[in-house]
Amino acid sequence: MLKRPRRNRISKQIRDLVHEVSIDKTDLVYPMFITEGETEEIQSMPGIYRYSLDDLPKALKDVTEAGITAVLYFGIPKHKDEVGSCAYDDNGIVQRGIRLTKELYPELVVIADICLCEYTSHGHCGVVENGYVQNDKTLELLARASVSCARAGADIVAPSDMMDGRVGAIRNALDENGLEDVLIMSYSVKYSSSFYGPFREAAGSAPAFGDRKTYQMDFRNKKEAILETELDIEEGADIIMVKPAMAYLDIAKAVSDRFCNPLAVYHVSGEYSMIKAAALNGWIDEKSIVIESLTAMKRAGAKMLITYYAPDAARWLEEN
Ligand code: PBG
């Protein structure tokens, strides 16, 4: 036999020499919840917490010691109203969390998720009138939230609402306020997905009526992913994203083949919970399943991997 593919797999050393992709600690982004209430473990996401400001420093110490260089923040406010006022309150919970983080760890990259759903009484991602999420009225509020988080010290703002035109509105507002060096990581391809279930428990952000299908994408569509990404890049997105990850690697591949901007994928709450539940039952090897999954995301073309497993994965990589 002239060709024996097994020769390239004959030892660990040979396999390591010829391997194509691997993950690095610097690819990982850790999503964290900051609450105005007490620190609490999220029931459907064992090992993941909502942190109070008092407990945030200890959590950040662990995260940075694991080698994580970027975090993605979600605020859980006490007060919610129709227009999500706390999202753009300079003294809001996420703004205070960002300021504290930057005082303690100025080099840690802080990404602020920009959306209204954690802050609205109805749980939708924008202003609701006549039972419909109003696109253009929402843009201004998202722009205000972005400026407010950037002023607090966020390096990157990450709009996750899926309104049309939000990247452009945010870029304009940032630039008008002298914040032209703040990046936008756009959730450019965000599907309406049942994989977000545990997050909605974590953030208390399940919509009180209806669903998010008039703004988040239909999972039957692929071309729409190209359109959404194209628009976000035209409007000034620096980093693009596909979300969720595992069930959408075909989309990640299509987007990364076509566009030059760095691509992030979001390994979302439901994906975490499924692996964690199976691991707690002793049914799978958690560590190897996580490393294999994250590597698959990179192989599909992602550079940044947003995952609740980030600190664990960073420690596991160190062991290898
Ligand atoms: C806010 C937002 C959501 C997630 C990230 N940002 C929830 C949603 O759109 O319902 C989901 C993240 C996850 O499931 O881990 N719009």
CSV table of C-alpha atoms and ligand atoms in Angstrom, one decimal:
chain,number,residue,atom,x,y,z
A,1,MET,CA,0.0,0.0,0.0
A,2,LEU,CA,1.4,3.4,-1.0
A,3,LYS,CA,-0.9,5.5,1.1
A,4,ARG,CA,-1.5,4.7,4.7
A,5,PRO,CA,-3.2,7.5,6.5
A,6,ARG,CA,-2.6,5.7,9.8
A,7,ARG,CA,1.1,6.5,9.6
A,8,ASN,CA,0.4,10.2,10.4
A,9,ARG,CA,-1.3,8.9,13.6
A,10,ILE,CA,1.3,6.5,14.8
A,11,SER,CA,2.3,8.3,18.0
A,12,LYS,CA,1.2,11.2,20.1
A,13,GLN,CA,4.3,13.1,18.9
A,14,ILE,CA,3.6,12.6,15.2
A,15,ARG,CA,-0.1,13.5,15.8
A,16,ASP,CA,0.9,16.7,17.6
A,17,LEU,CA,3.3,17.5,14.7
A,18,VAL,CA,0.6,17.2,12.0
A,19,HIS,CA,-2.5,18.4,13.8
A,20,GLU,CA,-4.5,21.2,12.1
A,21,VAL,CA,-6.3,23.1,14.8
A,22,SER,CA,-6.2,23.4,18.5
A,23,ILE,CA,-7.6,25.7,21.1
A,24,ASP,CA,-5.7,28.2,23.2
A,25,LYS,CA,-6.6,29.9,26.4
A,26,THR,CA,-6.7,33.2,24.7
A,27,ASP,CA,-9.5,32.0,22.5
A,28,LEU,CA,-11.8,31.7,25.4
A,29,VAL,CA,-14.4,34.2,26.6
A,30,TYR,CA,-16.2,33.6,29.9
A,31,PRO,CA,-19.9,34.8,30.2
A,32,MET,CA,-20.7,36.1,33.7
A,33,PHE,CA,-23.9,37.3,35.4
A,34,ILE,CA,-23.7,40.2,37.8
A,35,THR,CA,-26.7,40.7,40.1
A,36,GLU,CA,-28.0,43.4,42.3
A,37,GLY,CA,-29.2,40.7,44.7
A,38,GLU,CA,-27.2,38.0,46.5
A,39,THR,CA,-24.8,35.6,44.9
A,40,GLU,CA,-26.6,32.5,43.8
A,41,GLU,CA,-25.9,29.3,41.8
A,42,ILE,CA,-28.1,29.0,38.7
A,43,GLN,CA,-30.2,25.9,39.2
A,44,SER,CA,-30.1,24.7,35.6
A,45,MET,CA,-26.4,25.5,35.2
A,46,PRO,CA,-24.5,23.8,38.1
A,47,GLY,CA,-21.2,25.6,38.6
A,48,ILE,CA,-22.4,28.9,37.2
A,49,TYR,CA,-23.4,31.7,39.5
A,50,ARG,CA,-25.0,35.1,39.5
A,51,TYR,CA,-22.4,37.2,41.4
A,52,SER,CA,-23.1,40.1,43.7
A,53,LEU,CA,-20.6,43.0,43.4
A,54,ASP,CA,-19.2,41.9,46.8
A,55,ASP,CA,-18.4,38.5,45.5
A,56,LEU,CA,-17.2,39.5,42.0
A,57,PRO,CA,-13.6,40.1,43.0
A,58,LYS,CA,-13.1,36.6,44.3
A,59,ALA,CA,-14.7,35.2,41.2
A,60,LEU,CA,-12.5,37.3,38.9
A,61,LYS,CA,-9.4,36.2,40.8
A,62,ASP,CA,-10.3,32.5,40.0
A,63,VAL,CA,-11.1,33.3,36.4
A,64,THR,CA,-7.9,35.3,35.7
A,65,GLU,CA,-5.8,32.8,37.6
A,66,ALA,CA,-7.1,30.1,35.3
A,67,GLY,CA,-5.7,32.2,32.4
A,68,ILE,CA,-8.9,33.7,31.0
A,69,THR,CA,-8.3,37.0,29.3
A,70,ALA,CA,-11.8,38.1,28.4
A,71,VAL,CA,-15.2,38.1,30.1
A,72,LEU,CA,-18.7,38.8,28.8
A,73,TYR,CA,-21.0,40.6,31.3
A,74,PHE,CA,-24.8,40.4,31.8
A,75,GLY,CA,-26.5,42.5,34.4
A,76,ILE,CA,-29.3,41.3,36.5
A,77,PRO,CA,-31.0,44.4,37.9
A,78,LYS,CA,-33.6,44.6,40.8
A,79,HIS,CA,-35.8,47.0,39.0
A,80,LYS,CA,-37.3,46.2,35.6
A,81,ASP,CA,-39.6,48.4,33.6
A,82,GLU,CA,-41.2,48.7,30.2
A,83,VAL,CA,-38.2,50.5,28.6
A,84,GLY,CA,-35.4,48.7,30.4
A,85,SER,CA,-34.1,51.9,32.1
A,86,CYS,CA,-31.4,50.1,34.1
A,87,ALA,CA,-29.6,49.0,30.9
A,88,TYR,CA,-28.5,52.6,30.3
A,89,ASP,CA,-28.3,53.9,33.9
A,90,ASP,CA,-24.6,54.9,34.5
A,91,ASN,CA,-25.0,53.6,38.0
A,92,GLY,CA,-26.7,50.3,36.9
A,93,ILE,CA,-25.5,47.0,38.1
A,94,VAL,CA,-23.5,46.0,35.0
A,95,GLN,CA,-21.9,49.5,34.8
A,96,ARG,CA,-20.8,49.2,38.4
A,97,GLY,CA,-19.5,45.7,37.7
A,98,ILE,CA,-17.5,46.9,34.8
A,99,ARG,CA,-15.9,49.8,36.8
A,100,LEU,CA,-15.0,47.5,39.6
A,101,THR,CA,-13.5,44.9,37.2
A,102,LYS,CA,-11.4,47.5,35.4
A,103,GLU,CA,-10.1,48.9,38.8
A,104,LEU,CA,-9.0,45.4,39.8
A,105,TYR,CA,-7.9,43.9,36.4
A,106,PRO,CA,-7.3,46.7,33.9
A,107,GLU,CA,-6.0,44.3,31.3
A,108,LEU,CA,-8.9,41.9,31.5
A,109,VAL,CA,-11.0,42.4,28.3
A,110,VAL,CA,-14.5,43.3,29.4
A,111,ILE,CA,-17.3,42.8,26.9
A,112,ALA,CA,-20.7,44.2,27.8
A,113,ASP,CA,-23.7,42.3,26.4
A,114,ILE,CA,-26.1,45.0,25.1
A,115,CYS,CA,-29.7,44.0,25.2
A,116,LEU,CA,-32.9,45.1,27.0
A,117,CYS,CA,-34.4,41.7,27.9
A,118,GLU,CA,-32.7,41.4,31.3
A,119,TYR,CA,-34.0,44.9,32.1
A,120,THR,CA,-37.6,45.0,30.7
A,121,SER,CA,-40.6,44.0,32.7
A,122,HIS,CA,-42.0,42.1,29.7
A,123,GLY,CA,-38.7,40.3,29.0
A,124,HIS,CA,-38.5,41.3,25.3
A,125,CYS,CA,-35.3,42.7,23.8
A,126,GLY,CA,-36.8,46.0,22.8
A,127,VAL,CA,-39.6,48.5,23.3
A,128,VAL,CA,-43.0,46.9,23.0
A,129,GLU,CA,-46.0,48.7,21.5
A,130,ASN,CA,-49.2,47.1,20.3
A,131,GLY,CA,-47.7,43.7,21.3
A,132,TYR,CA,-44.8,44.2,18.8
A,133,VAL,CA,-41.1,44.9,19.5
A,134,GLN,CA,-40.5,48.3,17.9
A,135,ASN,CA,-37.3,48.3,16.0
A,136,ASP,CA,-36.3,51.9,15.5
A,137,LYS,CA,-37.4,53.1,19.0
A,138,THR,CA,-35.2,50.4,20.5
A,139,LEU,CA,-32.1,51.5,18.6
A,140,GLU,CA,-31.7,54.7,20.6
A,141,LEU,CA,-31.9,52.8,23.9
A,142,LEU,CA,-29.3,50.2,22.7
A,143,ALA,CA,-27.0,53.1,21.7
A,144,ARG,CA,-27.4,54.7,25.2
A,145,ALA,CA,-26.7,51.3,26.9
A,146,SER,CA,-23.6,50.9,24.7
A,147,VAL,CA,-22.2,54.4,25.5
A,148,SER,CA,-23.0,53.9,29.2
A,149,CYS,CA,-21.1,50.6,29.3
A,150,ALA,CA,-18.2,51.9,27.3
A,151,ARG,CA,-17.9,54.9,29.6
A,152,ALA,CA,-17.8,52.5,32.5
A,153,GLY,CA,-14.8,50.9,30.9
A,154,ALA,CA,-16.0,48.1,28.6
A,155,ASP,CA,-13.5,47.4,25.8
A,156,ILE,CA,-16.2,45.8,23.6
A,157,VAL,CA,-19.9,46.2,23.4
A,158,ALA,CA,-21.9,43.2,22.1
A,159,PRO,CA,-25.4,43.8,20.9
A,160,SER,CA,-27.5,40.7,21.2
A,161,ASP,CA,-31.0,42.1,20.5
A,162,MET,CA,-31.2,41.4,16.7
A,163,MET,CA,-32.9,44.7,15.9
A,164,ASP,CA,-32.1,45.9,12.3
A,165,GLY,CA,-29.6,48.7,12.1
A,166,ARG,CA,-28.3,48.5,15.7
A,167,VAL,CA,-24.7,48.1,14.9
A,168,GLY,CA,-24.7,51.4,12.9
A,169,ALA,CA,-26.7,53.2,15.6
A,170,ILE,CA,-24.3,52.0,18.2
A,171,ARG,CA,-21.2,52.9,16.1
A,172,ASN,CA,-22.5,56.4,15.6
A,173,ALA,CA,-23.3,56.9,19.2
A,174,LEU,CA,-19.9,55.6,20.4
A,175,ASP,CA,-18.1,57.8,17.9
A,176,GLU,CA,-20.1,60.9,18.8
A,177,ASN,CA,-19.1,60.4,22.4
A,178,GLY,CA,-15.4,60.1,21.7
A,179,LEU,CA,-15.5,56.3,22.1
A,180,GLU,CA,-14.2,55.4,18.7
A,181,ASP,CA,-11.7,52.9,20.1
A,182,VAL,CA,-14.4,50.7,21.6
A,183,LEU,CA,-15.0,47.6,19.6
A,184,ILE,CA,-18.4,46.2,18.5
A,185,MET,CA,-18.8,42.4,18.7
A,186,SER,CA,-22.1,41.9,17.0
A,187,TYR,CA,-24.3,38.9,17.6
A,188,SER,CA,-24.7,39.0,13.9
A,189,VAL,CA,-26.2,35.5,13.5
A,190,LYS,CA,-28.4,34.8,16.4
A,191,TYR,CA,-31.1,32.2,16.0
A,192,SER,CA,-34.3,31.9,17.9
A,193,SER,CA,-33.3,28.9,19.9
A,194,SER,CA,-34.5,26.6,22.7
A,195,PHE,CA,-30.8,26.2,23.7
A,196,TYR,CA,-31.1,29.6,25.5
A,197,GLY,CA,-33.6,28.1,28.1
A,198,PRO,CA,-31.2,28.0,31.1
A,199,PHE,CA,-29.9,31.5,30.4
A,200,ARG,CA,-33.5,32.8,30.7
A,201,GLU,CA,-33.7,31.3,34.2
A,202,ALA,CA,-30.3,32.8,35.0
A,203,ALA,CA,-31.2,36.2,33.8
A,204,GLY,CA,-34.9,36.1,34.6
A,205,SER,CA,-35.5,37.2,31.0
A,206,ALA,CA,-38.0,34.8,29.6
A,207,PRO,CA,-40.5,36.9,27.5
A,208,ALA,CA,-43.8,37.4,29.4
A,209,PHE,CA,-45.8,36.9,26.2
A,210,GLY,CA,-45.0,35.5,22.7
A,211,ASP,CA,-41.5,34.6,21.7
A,212,ARG,CA,-38.5,36.2,20.0
A,213,LYS,CA,-39.2,34.9,16.5
A,214,THR,CA,-39.9,38.3,15.0
A,215,TYR,CA,-36.4,39.4,15.7
A,216,GLN,CA,-34.2,36.4,16.3
A,217,MET,CA,-33.5,34.2,13.2
A,218,ASP,CA,-35.4,31.2,11.9
A,219,PHE,CA,-33.3,28.0,12.3
A,220,ARG,CA,-34.5,26.8,9.0
A,221,ASN,CA,-32.5,29.5,7.2
A,222,LYS,CA,-28.8,29.6,6.2
A,223,LYS,CA,-28.7,32.4,3.5
A,224,GLU,CA,-30.1,34.8,6.1
A,225,ALA,CA,-26.9,34.3,8.1
A,226,ILE,CA,-24.9,35.8,5.2
A,227,LEU,CA,-27.3,38.7,4.9
A,228,GLU,CA,-27.2,39.5,8.6
A,229,THR,CA,-23.4,39.3,8.8
A,230,GLU,CA,-23.0,41.4,5.7
A,231,LEU,CA,-25.2,44.2,7.1
A,232,ASP,CA,-23.4,44.2,10.5
A,233,ILE,CA,-20.0,44.4,8.8
A,234,GLU,CA,-21.2,47.3,6.6
A,235,GLU,CA,-22.5,49.1,9.7
A,236,GLY,CA,-19.1,48.7,11.5
A,237,ALA,CA,-19.0,45.4,13.4
A,238,ASP,CA,-15.4,44.5,14.3
A,239,ILE,CA,-16.1,41.0,15.5
A,240,ILE,CA,-19.0,38.8,14.2
A,241,MET,CA,-20.7,36.0,16.0
A,242,VAL,CA,-22.8,32.9,15.4
A,243,LYS,CA,-25.0,31.6,18.2
A,244,PRO,CA,-25.7,28.9,19.3
A,245,ALA,CA,-22.6,26.9,18.5
A,246,MET,CA,-22.8,23.1,18.3
A,247,ALA,CA,-25.9,22.7,16.2
A,248,TYR,CA,-24.9,25.7,14.0
A,249,LEU,CA,-21.3,24.8,12.9
A,250,ASP,CA,-22.4,24.7,9.3
A,251,ILE,CA,-23.4,28.3,9.7
A,252,ALA,CA,-20.1,29.2,11.4
A,253,LYS,CA,-18.3,27.6,8.5
A,254,ALA,CA,-20.3,29.4,5.9
A,255,VAL,CA,-19.8,32.8,7.7
A,256,SER,CA,-16.1,32.3,8.3
A,257,ASP,CA,-15.5,31.2,4.7
A,258,ARG,CA,-17.1,34.3,3.4
A,259,PHE,CA,-16.0,37.1,5.7
A,260,CYS,CA,-12.7,38.3,7.0
A,261,ASN,CA,-13.7,39.7,10.4
A,262,PRO,CA,-12.8,37.5,13.4
A,263,LEU,CA,-15.6,35.1,14.2
A,264,ALA,CA,-16.9,34.3,17.6
A,265,VAL,CA,-19.3,31.4,18.4
A,266,TYR,CA,-21.4,31.3,21.5
A,267,HIS,CA,-21.6,27.9,23.2
A,268,VAL,CA,-24.8,28.8,25.0
A,269,SER,CA,-26.5,27.9,28.3
A,270,GLY,CA,-28.4,24.9,27.0
A,271,GLU,CA,-25.3,23.4,25.5
A,272,TYR,CA,-23.5,23.8,28.8
A,273,SER,CA,-26.4,22.3,30.8
A,274,MET,CA,-26.7,19.3,28.6
A,275,ILE,CA,-23.0,18.4,29.0
A,276,LYS,CA,-23.0,19.2,32.7
A,277,ALA,CA,-26.1,17.1,33.4
A,278,ALA,CA,-24.6,14.1,31.5
A,279,ALA,CA,-21.3,14.6,33.3
A,280,LEU,CA,-23.0,14.8,36.8
A,281,ASN,CA,-24.7,11.5,35.9
A,282,GLY,CA,-21.3,9.9,35.1
A,283,TRP,CA,-22.5,9.2,31.6
A,284,ILE,CA,-19.7,11.1,29.7
A,285,ASP,CA,-16.2,12.3,30.2
A,286,GLU,CA,-16.8,16.0,30.8
A,287,LYS,CA,-13.3,17.2,30.1
A,288,SER,CA,-12.8,15.4,26.8
A,289,ILE,CA,-16.3,16.2,25.6
A,290,VAL,CA,-15.7,19.9,26.2
A,291,ILE,CA,-12.3,20.0,24.6
A,292,GLU,CA,-13.6,18.1,21.6
A,293,SER,CA,-16.6,20.4,21.2
A,294,LEU,CA,-14.6,23.6,21.5
A,295,THR,CA,-12.0,22.3,19.0
A,296,ALA,CA,-14.8,21.5,16.6
A,297,MET,CA,-15.9,25.1,16.8
A,298,LYS,CA,-12.5,26.3,15.9
A,299,ARG,CA,-12.2,23.8,13.1
A,300,ALA,CA,-15.5,25.3,11.7
A,301,GLY,CA,-13.7,28.6,11.5
A,302,ALA,CA,-14.3,30.4,14.9
A,303,LYS,CA,-11.5,32.3,16.5
A,304,MET,CA,-13.2,33.2,19.8
A,305,LEU,CA,-15.1,30.7,21.8
A,306,ILE,CA,-17.6,32.1,24.3
A,307,THR,CA,-18.3,29.3,26.8
A,308,TYR,CA,-19.5,28.8,30.4
A,309,TYR,CA,-16.7,26.2,30.4
A,310,ALA,CA,-14.0,28.8,29.8
A,311,PRO,CA,-12.2,28.6,33.2
A,312,ASP,CA,-12.5,24.8,33.3
A,313,ALA,CA,-11.3,24.5,29.7
A,314,ALA,CA,-8.3,26.8,30.4
A,315,ARG,CA,-7.3,24.6,33.4
A,316,TRP,CA,-7.8,21.4,31.4
A,317,LEU,CA,-5.6,22.7,28.6
A,318,GLU,CA,-2.9,23.4,31.1
A,319,GLU,CA,-3.0,19.7,32.2
A,320,ASN,CA,-2.4,18.4,28.6
B,1,PBG,C1,-29.9,38.5,25.5
B,1,PBG,C2,-29.1,37.2,25.4
B,1,PBG,C3,-29.6,35.9,25.5
B,1,PBG,C4,-28.4,35.1,25.4
B,1,PBG,C5,-27.3,36.0,25.3
B,1,PBG,N1,-27.8,37.3,25.3
B,1,PBG,C6,-30.9,35.3,25.7
B,1,PBG,C7,-31.9,35.4,24.6
B,1,PBG,O1,-31.7,35.9,23.6
B,1,PBG,O2,-33.0,34.9,24.9
B,1,PBG,C8,-28.4,33.6,25.5
B,1,PBG,C9,-27.1,33.1,26.1
B,1,PBG,C10,-27.2,31.7,26.5
B,1,PBG,O3,-28.2,30.9,26.3
B,1,PBG,O4,-26.2,31.3,27.1
B,1,PBG,N2,-30.7,38.8,24.5
